[in-house]
């Protein structure tokens, strides 16, 4: 019987990890799932490879020689023309480290020591999510052009390229800022609570992370609104949550 997720099974993964034993363990179990996996032990070399080659997933350690994981993540997310899911690894277990990693643009976070089944599950989830994002780009509800770009007056959102433009100028967004904006733009006019946004964009229901919604909405407004205090696109509905403007 043919397998259903052939594209996911043939994915190319970059592992940036300075511990050789951990890197080889990750590599072995990713290849067990059918993925082509390459490894870099140095942060600067890993970043250069991530910029020069196309990968479907990056497994990124937080503490690295020459350039740490947060700096790598920040640099990659600053390039609005290219997007690769990032699974961040760290030996630190504090909540603040997780939040900082996610704010810098990581898509998911795994603390060491981790179990192999959990690593594989997280990787598969990110690859499936990236695959769904590409497949669903043509099903947006807003005013969409043949290239699948979502247009709201001077604001345009390209789901395929993960690119946002305002007045035809590229707006640099983090991964979560883009995911949040795209989710809003694909569901204009509908009101979402913080917990609903947390589940839809962050894929978690932990109330302790609801402040991430407020933080990202404030940052998003600062980048796309002419006056963040009087937003035109991302609108607060008192006592209920947030909604995106209806297309006119």
PDB file of C-alpha atoms in Angstrom:
ATOM      1  CA  UNK A   1       0.000   0.000   0.000  1.00  0.00           C
ATOM      2  CA  UNK A   2       1.474   3.399  -0.925  1.00  0.00           C
ATOM      3  CA  UNK A   3       2.269   5.761   1.924  1.00  0.00           C
ATOM      4  CA  UNK A   4       0.201   8.913   2.218  1.00  0.00           C
ATOM      5  CA  UNK A   5       2.821  11.407   3.372  1.00  0.00           C
ATOM      6  CA  UNK A   6       5.566  10.824   0.842  1.00  0.00           C
ATOM      7  CA  UNK A   7       6.642  14.456   0.831  1.00  0.00           C
ATOM      8  CA  UNK A   8       7.050  14.493   4.592  1.00  0.00           C
ATOM      9  CA  UNK A   9       8.943  11.180   4.576  1.00  0.00           C
ATOM     10  CA  UNK A  10      11.457  12.527   2.061  1.00  0.00           C
ATOM     11  CA  UNK A  11      12.127  15.711   4.020  1.00  0.00           C
ATOM     12  CA  UNK A  12      15.621  17.165   4.431  1.00  0.00           C
ATOM     13  CA  UNK A  13      16.583  18.052   7.998  1.00  0.00           C
ATOM     14  CA  UNK A  14      19.477  20.152   9.301  1.00  0.00           C
ATOM     15  CA  UNK A  15      20.699  19.368  12.825  1.00  0.00           C
ATOM     16  CA  UNK A  16      22.784  22.128  14.456  1.00  0.00           C
ATOM     17  CA  UNK A  17      24.108  20.593  17.679  1.00  0.00           C
ATOM     18  CA  UNK A  18      27.621  20.691  19.175  1.00  0.00           C
ATOM     19  CA  UNK A  19      27.281  17.457  21.173  1.00  0.00           C
ATOM     20  CA  UNK A  20      28.295  14.706  18.734  1.00  0.00           C
ATOM     21  CA  UNK A  21      26.494  11.929  20.615  1.00  0.00           C
ATOM     22  CA  UNK A  22      23.198  13.829  20.742  1.00  0.00           C
ATOM     23  CA  UNK A  23      23.556  14.904  17.114  1.00  0.00           C
ATOM     24  CA  UNK A  24      24.166  11.367  15.915  1.00  0.00           C
ATOM     25  CA  UNK A  25      21.257  10.098  18.015  1.00  0.00           C
ATOM     26  CA  UNK A  26      18.942  12.674  16.427  1.00  0.00           C
ATOM     27  CA  UNK A  27      20.311  11.934  12.986  1.00  0.00           C
ATOM     28  CA  UNK A  28      19.834   8.192  13.367  1.00  0.00           C
ATOM     29  CA  UNK A  29      16.231   8.453  14.518  1.00  0.00           C
ATOM     30  CA  UNK A  30      15.291  11.079  11.929  1.00  0.00           C
ATOM     31  CA  UNK A  31      16.683   8.805   9.235  1.00  0.00           C
ATOM     32  CA  UNK A  32      14.656   5.950  10.745  1.00  0.00           C
ATOM     33  CA  UNK A  33      11.612   8.012   9.752  1.00  0.00           C
ATOM     34  CA  UNK A  34      12.914   8.279   6.200  1.00  0.00           C
ATOM     35  CA  UNK A  35      14.379  11.789   6.360  1.00  0.00           C
ATOM     36  CA  UNK A  36      17.679  12.890   4.821  1.00  0.00           C
ATOM     37  CA  UNK A  37      19.653  14.467   7.677  1.00  0.00           C
ATOM     38  CA  UNK A  38      22.827  16.566   7.767  1.00  0.00           C
ATOM     39  CA  UNK A  39      24.721  17.824  10.818  1.00  0.00           C
ATOM     40  CA  UNK A  40      26.681  20.922  11.750  1.00  0.00           C
ATOM     41  CA  UNK A  41      28.368  21.295  15.159  1.00  0.00           C
ATOM     42  CA  UNK A  42      29.235  24.999  14.933  1.00  0.00           C
ATOM     43  CA  UNK A  43      26.674  27.796  15.084  1.00  0.00           C
ATOM     44  CA  UNK A  44      28.172  29.990  12.378  1.00  0.00           C
ATOM     45  CA  UNK A  45      28.601  27.097   9.957  1.00  0.00           C
ATOM     46  CA  UNK A  46      25.099  25.878  10.734  1.00  0.00           C
ATOM     47  CA  UNK A  47      23.608  29.293  10.001  1.00  0.00           C
ATOM     48  CA  UNK A  48      25.527  29.579   6.737  1.00  0.00           C
ATOM     49  CA  UNK A  49      24.311  26.161   5.627  1.00  0.00           C
ATOM     50  CA  UNK A  50      20.727  26.994   6.586  1.00  0.00           C
ATOM     51  CA  UNK A  51      20.932  30.156   4.477  1.00  0.00           C
ATOM     52  CA  UNK A  52      22.529  28.504   1.445  1.00  0.00           C
ATOM     53  CA  UNK A  53      20.539  25.261   1.259  1.00  0.00           C
ATOM     54  CA  UNK A  54      16.855  24.357   1.351  1.00  0.00           C
ATOM     55  CA  UNK A  55      15.710  22.355   4.385  1.00  0.00           C
ATOM     56  CA  UNK A  56      12.280  21.208   5.526  1.00  0.00           C
ATOM     57  CA  UNK A  57      13.167  21.360   9.242  1.00  0.00           C
ATOM     58  CA  UNK A  58      15.997  22.654  11.412  1.00  0.00           C
ATOM     59  CA  UNK A  59      16.707  21.005  14.776  1.00  0.00           C
ATOM     60  CA  UNK A  60      18.612  23.752  16.586  1.00  0.00           C
ATOM     61  CA  UNK A  61      20.488  23.590  19.888  1.00  0.00           C
ATOM     62  CA  UNK A  62      20.321  26.692  22.074  1.00  0.00           C
ATOM     63  CA  UNK A  63      23.926  26.663  23.336  1.00  0.00           C
ATOM     64  CA  UNK A  64      26.422  26.506  20.459  1.00  0.00           C
ATOM     65  CA  UNK A  65      30.007  27.624  19.797  1.00  0.00           C
ATOM     66  CA  UNK A  66      30.574  30.848  17.803  1.00  0.00           C
ATOM     67  CA  UNK A  67      26.848  31.688  17.419  1.00  0.00           C
ATOM     68  CA  UNK A  68      24.053  30.584  19.745  1.00  0.00           C
ATOM     69  CA  UNK A  69      20.659  29.214  18.771  1.00  0.00           C
ATOM     70  CA  UNK A  70      18.751  32.412  19.567  1.00  0.00           C
ATOM     71  CA  UNK A  71      20.985  34.457  17.272  1.00  0.00           C
ATOM     72  CA  UNK A  72      20.659  31.861  14.508  1.00  0.00           C
ATOM     73  CA  UNK A  73      16.883  31.807  14.911  1.00  0.00           C
ATOM     74  CA  UNK A  74      16.664  35.598  14.887  1.00  0.00           C
ATOM     75  CA  UNK A  75      18.831  35.849  11.757  1.00  0.00           C
ATOM     76  CA  UNK A  76      16.843  33.230   9.842  1.00  0.00           C
ATOM     77  CA  UNK A  77      13.501  34.815  10.736  1.00  0.00           C
ATOM     78  CA  UNK A  78      14.727  38.225   9.583  1.00  0.00           C
ATOM     79  CA  UNK A  79      14.763  36.867   6.025  1.00  0.00           C
ATOM     80  CA  UNK A  80      11.122  37.258   4.990  1.00  0.00           C
ATOM     81  CA  UNK A  81      11.687  35.476   1.670  1.00  0.00           C
ATOM     82  CA  UNK A  82      12.527  32.100   3.223  1.00  0.00           C
ATOM     83  CA  UNK A  83      10.895  30.091   5.999  1.00  0.00           C
ATOM     84  CA  UNK A  84      11.962  26.797   7.573  1.00  0.00           C
ATOM     85  CA  UNK A  85      10.339  25.312  10.725  1.00  0.00           C
ATOM     86  CA  UNK A  86      12.678  25.326  13.722  1.00  0.00           C
ATOM     87  CA  UNK A  87      12.632  22.848  16.619  1.00  0.00           C
ATOM     88  CA  UNK A  88      14.829  24.296  19.359  1.00  0.00           C
ATOM     89  CA  UNK A  89      16.706  22.096  21.843  1.00  0.00           C
ATOM     90  CA  UNK A  90      18.084  23.229  25.184  1.00  0.00           C
ATOM     91  CA  UNK A  91      19.515  21.866  28.412  1.00  0.00           C
ATOM     92  CA  UNK A  92      17.752  24.683  30.249  1.00  0.00           C
ATOM     93  CA  UNK A  93      14.298  23.964  31.617  1.00  0.00           C
ATOM     94  CA  UNK A  94      13.187  27.397  32.813  1.00  0.00           C
ATOM     95  CA  UNK A  95       9.974  28.819  31.349  1.00  0.00           C
ATOM     96  CA  UNK A  96      11.695  32.090  30.439  1.00  0.00           C
ATOM     97  CA  UNK A  97      14.114  30.218  28.141  1.00  0.00           C
ATOM     98  CA  UNK A  98      11.190  28.582  26.356  1.00  0.00           C
ATOM     99  CA  UNK A  99       9.382  31.886  25.947  1.00  0.00           C
ATOM    100  CA  UNK A 100      12.490  33.666  24.625  1.00  0.00           C
ATOM    101  CA  UNK A 101      13.097  30.877  22.124  1.00  0.00           C
ATOM    102  CA  UNK A 102       9.537  31.015  20.851  1.00  0.00           C
ATOM    103  CA  UNK A 103       9.597  34.808  20.670  1.00  0.00           C
ATOM    104  CA  UNK A 104      12.749  34.679  18.548  1.00  0.00           C
ATOM    105  CA  UNK A 105      10.871  32.587  16.008  1.00  0.00           C
ATOM    106  CA  UNK A 106      11.261  28.940  17.007  1.00  0.00           C
ATOM    107  CA  UNK A 107       8.204  26.852  16.135  1.00  0.00           C
ATOM    108  CA  UNK A 108       8.562  24.370  18.979  1.00  0.00           C
ATOM    109  CA  UNK A 109      10.816  23.705  21.943  1.00  0.00           C
ATOM    110  CA  UNK A 110      12.213  20.507  23.464  1.00  0.00           C
ATOM    111  CA  UNK A 111      14.199  20.361  26.716  1.00  0.00           C
ATOM    112  CA  UNK A 112      17.085  17.964  27.244  1.00  0.00           C
ATOM    113  CA  UNK A 113      17.036  15.166  28.162  1.00  0.00           C
ATOM    114  CA  UNK A 114      14.215  14.237  25.800  1.00  0.00           C
ATOM    115  CA  UNK A 115      12.750  10.921  24.742  1.00  0.00           C
ATOM    116  CA  UNK A 116      13.185   9.690  21.181  1.00  0.00           C
ATOM    117  CA  UNK A 117       9.428   9.172  20.636  1.00  0.00           C
ATOM    118  CA  UNK A 118       8.798  12.773  21.703  1.00  0.00           C
ATOM    119  CA  UNK A 119      11.528  14.070  19.390  1.00  0.00           C
ATOM    120  CA  UNK A 120      10.095  12.123  16.478  1.00  0.00           C
ATOM    121  CA  UNK A 121       6.548  13.249  17.284  1.00  0.00           C
ATOM    122  CA  UNK A 122       7.560  16.924  17.452  1.00  0.00           C
ATOM    123  CA  UNK A 123       9.485  16.682  14.182  1.00  0.00           C
ATOM    124  CA  UNK A 124       6.614  14.936  12.393  1.00  0.00           C
ATOM    125  CA  UNK A 125       4.135  17.516  13.703  1.00  0.00           C
ATOM    126  CA  UNK A 126       6.223  20.432  12.388  1.00  0.00           C
ATOM    127  CA  UNK A 127       6.722  18.764   9.010  1.00  0.00           C
ATOM    128  CA  UNK A 128       2.999  17.998   8.707  1.00  0.00           C
ATOM    129  CA  UNK A 129       2.164  21.536   9.707  1.00  0.00           C
ATOM    130  CA  UNK A 130       4.496  22.986   7.075  1.00  0.00           C
ATOM    131  CA  UNK A 131       2.980  20.644   4.492  1.00  0.00           C
ATOM    132  CA  UNK A 132      -0.566  21.695   5.438  1.00  0.00           C
ATOM    133  CA  UNK A 133       0.401  25.355   5.286  1.00  0.00           C
ATOM    134  CA  UNK A 134       1.510  24.934   1.700  1.00  0.00           C
ATOM    135  CA  UNK A 135      -1.512  22.854   0.762  1.00  0.00           C
ATOM    136  CA  UNK A 136      -4.027  25.253   2.299  1.00  0.00           C
ATOM    137  CA  UNK A 137      -2.579  28.445   0.904  1.00  0.00           C
ATOM    138  CA  UNK A 138      -5.206  28.552  -1.840  1.00  0.00           C
ATOM    139  CA  UNK A 139      -8.187  28.233   0.492  1.00  0.00           C
ATOM    140  CA  UNK A 140      -8.097  31.668   2.106  1.00  0.00           C
ATOM    141  CA  UNK A 141     -11.324  33.534   2.697  1.00  0.00           C
ATOM    142  CA  UNK A 142     -10.107  37.070   2.044  1.00  0.00           C
ATOM    143  CA  UNK A 143      -9.506  38.786  -1.290  1.00  0.00           C
ATOM    144  CA  UNK A 144      -6.977  36.413  -2.864  1.00  0.00           C
ATOM    145  CA  UNK A 145      -5.104  36.847  -6.109  1.00  0.00           C
ATOM    146  CA  UNK A 146      -4.164  33.874  -8.337  1.00  0.00           C
ATOM    147  CA  UNK A 147      -0.791  33.774  -6.523  1.00  0.00           C
ATOM    148  CA  UNK A 148      -2.683  33.129  -3.242  1.00  0.00           C
ATOM    149  CA  UNK A 149      -1.661  36.493  -1.813  1.00  0.00           C
ATOM    150  CA  UNK A 150      -4.189  37.858   0.696  1.00  0.00           C
ATOM    151  CA  UNK A 151      -4.813  41.572   0.202  1.00  0.00           C
ATOM    152  CA  UNK A 152      -6.273  44.096   2.620  1.00  0.00           C
ATOM    153  CA  UNK A 153      -5.868  47.565   1.140  1.00  0.00           C
ATOM    154  CA  UNK A 154      -2.139  48.380   1.538  1.00  0.00           C
ATOM    155  CA  UNK A 155      -1.380  45.140   3.382  1.00  0.00           C
ATOM    156  CA  UNK A 156      -0.557  41.941   1.471  1.00  0.00           C
ATOM    157  CA  UNK A 157       0.230  38.495   2.886  1.00  0.00           C
ATOM    158  CA  UNK A 158       1.847  35.785   0.779  1.00  0.00           C
ATOM    159  CA  UNK A 159       1.371  32.412   2.574  1.00  0.00           C
ATOM    160  CA  UNK A 160       3.614  30.517   0.144  1.00  0.00           C
ATOM    161  CA  UNK A 161       6.626  32.780   0.568  1.00  0.00           C
ATOM    162  CA  UNK A 162       5.697  33.736   4.143  1.00  0.00           C
ATOM    163  CA  UNK A 163       6.109  37.338   3.089  1.00  0.00           C
ATOM    164  CA  UNK A 164       4.193  40.379   4.281  1.00  0.00           C
ATOM    165  CA  UNK A 165       4.232  43.734   2.503  1.00  0.00           C
ATOM    166  CA  UNK A 166       2.886  47.091   3.605  1.00  0.00           C
ATOM    167  CA  UNK A 167       2.775  49.820   0.954  1.00  0.00           C
ATOM    168  CA  UNK A 168       4.736  47.318  -1.168  1.00  0.00           C
ATOM    169  CA  UNK A 169       7.607  47.234   1.360  1.00  0.00           C
ATOM    170  CA  UNK A 170       8.572  43.945   3.027  1.00  0.00           C
ATOM    171  CA  UNK A 171       7.715  43.783   6.729  1.00  0.00           C
ATOM    172  CA  UNK A 172      10.072  41.596   8.792  1.00  0.00           C
ATOM    173  CA  UNK A 173       7.978  39.381  11.090  1.00  0.00           C
ATOM    174  CA  UNK A 174       8.943  36.575  13.438  1.00  0.00           C
ATOM    175  CA  UNK A 175       7.505  33.118  12.746  1.00  0.00           C
ATOM    176  CA  UNK A 176       4.750  33.511  15.313  1.00  0.00           C
ATOM    177  CA  UNK A 177       3.900  37.056  14.223  1.00  0.00           C
ATOM    178  CA  UNK A 178       3.456  35.792  10.676  1.00  0.00           C
ATOM    179  CA  UNK A 179       1.409  32.765  11.755  1.00  0.00           C
ATOM    180  CA  UNK A 180      -0.810  35.012  13.880  1.00  0.00           C
ATOM    181  CA  UNK A 181      -1.332  37.527  11.081  1.00  0.00           C
ATOM    182  CA  UNK A 182      -2.047  34.828   8.522  1.00  0.00           C
ATOM    183  CA  UNK A 183      -4.552  33.148  10.832  1.00  0.00           C
ATOM    184  CA  UNK A 184      -6.341  36.461  11.375  1.00  0.00           C
ATOM    185  CA  UNK A 185      -6.309  37.329   7.672  1.00  0.00           C
ATOM    186  CA  UNK A 186      -7.734  33.944   6.702  1.00  0.00           C
ATOM    187  CA  UNK A 187     -10.594  34.438   9.174  1.00  0.00           C
ATOM    188  CA  UNK A 188     -11.518  38.132   8.902  1.00  0.00           C
ATOM    189  CA  UNK A 189     -14.335  39.511  11.024  1.00  0.00           C
ATOM    190  CA  UNK A 190     -14.405  36.599  13.466  1.00  0.00           C
ATOM    191  CA  UNK A 191     -13.629  37.281  17.129  1.00  0.00           C
ATOM    192  CA  UNK A 192     -11.055  35.020  18.838  1.00  0.00           C
ATOM    193  CA  UNK A 193     -10.224  34.868  22.532  1.00  0.00           C
ATOM    194  CA  UNK A 194      -6.607  34.662  23.705  1.00  0.00           C
ATOM    195  CA  UNK A 195      -7.031  30.979  24.539  1.00  0.00           C
ATOM    196  CA  UNK A 196      -8.437  30.266  21.063  1.00  0.00           C
ATOM    197  CA  UNK A 197      -5.514  32.083  19.423  1.00  0.00           C
ATOM    198  CA  UNK A 198      -3.095  30.225  21.673  1.00  0.00           C
ATOM    199  CA  UNK A 199      -4.517  26.904  20.521  1.00  0.00           C
ATOM    200  CA  UNK A 200      -4.703  27.827  16.834  1.00  0.00           C
ATOM    201  CA  UNK A 201      -1.284  29.495  16.460  1.00  0.00           C
ATOM    202  CA  UNK A 202       0.863  28.152  19.314  1.00  0.00           C
ATOM    203  CA  UNK A 203      -0.766  24.701  19.404  1.00  0.00           C
ATOM    204  CA  UNK A 204      -1.049  24.758  23.201  1.00  0.00           C
ATOM    205  CA  UNK A 205      -3.793  25.309  25.765  1.00  0.00           C
ATOM    206  CA  UNK A 206      -1.532  26.310  28.676  1.00  0.00           C
ATOM    207  CA  UNK A 207      -2.960  29.477  30.213  1.00  0.00           C
ATOM    208  CA  UNK A 208       0.496  30.511  31.437  1.00  0.00           C
ATOM    209  CA  UNK A 209       1.408  31.287  27.817  1.00  0.00           C
ATOM    210  CA  UNK A 210      -1.539  33.570  27.074  1.00  0.00           C
ATOM    211  CA  UNK A 211       0.712  36.596  27.573  1.00  0.00           C
ATOM    212  CA  UNK A 212       2.479  35.513  24.354  1.00  0.00           C
ATOM    213  CA  UNK A 213      -0.698  36.398  22.464  1.00  0.00           C
ATOM    214  CA  UNK A 214      -0.757  39.931  23.839  1.00  0.00           C
ATOM    215  CA  UNK A 215       2.968  40.385  23.257  1.00  0.00           C
ATOM    216  CA  UNK A 216       2.822  39.234  19.642  1.00  0.00           C
ATOM    217  CA  UNK A 217      -0.288  41.287  18.879  1.00  0.00           C
ATOM    218  CA  UNK A 218       1.418  44.406  20.252  1.00  0.00           C
ATOM    219  CA  UNK A 219       4.530  43.714  18.171  1.00  0.00           C
ATOM    220  CA  UNK A 220       2.465  42.948  15.100  1.00  0.00           C
ATOM    221  CA  UNK A 221       0.530  46.198  15.458  1.00  0.00           C
ATOM    222  CA  UNK A 222       3.776  48.140  15.816  1.00  0.00           C
ATOM    223  CA  UNK A 223       4.879  46.750  12.441  1.00  0.00           C
ATOM    224  CA  UNK A 224       1.696  46.919  10.343  1.00  0.00           C
ATOM    225  CA  UNK A 225      -0.481  49.646  11.872  1.00  0.00           C
ATOM    226  CA  UNK A 226      -0.056  53.331  11.012  1.00  0.00           C
ATOM    227  CA  UNK A 227      -1.151  54.078  14.590  1.00  0.00           C
ATOM    228  CA  UNK A 228      -0.882  51.025  16.885  1.00  0.00           C
ATOM    229  CA  UNK A 229      -3.020  52.832  19.484  1.00  0.00           C
ATOM    230  CA  UNK A 230      -5.863  53.014  16.954  1.00  0.00           C
ATOM    231  CA  UNK A 231      -5.417  49.775  14.974  1.00  0.00           C
ATOM    232  CA  UNK A 232      -7.002  49.332  11.579  1.00  0.00           C
ATOM    233  CA  UNK A 233      -6.278  45.656  11.033  1.00  0.00           C
ATOM    234  CA  UNK A 234      -6.010  43.813  14.379  1.00  0.00           C
ATOM    235  CA  UNK A 235      -8.891  45.115  16.458  1.00  0.00           C
ATOM    236  CA  UNK A 236      -9.559  44.552  20.172  1.00  0.00           C
ATOM    237  CA  UNK A 237     -13.079  43.465  21.080  1.00  0.00           C
ATOM    238  CA  UNK A 238     -13.474  44.358  24.755  1.00  0.00           C
ATOM    239  CA  UNK A 239     -14.260  41.418  26.980  1.00  0.00           C
ATOM    240  CA  UNK A 240     -14.049  38.968  24.078  1.00  0.00           C
ATOM    241  CA  UNK A 241     -10.653  39.028  22.375  1.00  0.00           C
ATOM    242  CA  UNK A 242      -9.452  40.158  18.952  1.00  0.00           C
ATOM    243  CA  UNK A 243     -10.663  40.183  15.386  1.00  0.00           C
ATOM    244  CA  UNK A 244      -9.200  41.051  12.008  1.00  0.00           C
ATOM    245  CA  UNK A 245     -10.868  43.699   9.888  1.00  0.00           C
ATOM    246  CA  UNK A 246     -13.327  42.567   7.253  1.00  0.00           C
ATOM    247  CA  UNK A 247     -12.154  43.092   3.659  1.00  0.00           C
ATOM    248  CA  UNK A 248     -13.872  46.033   2.003  1.00  0.00           C
TER     249      UNK A 248
END
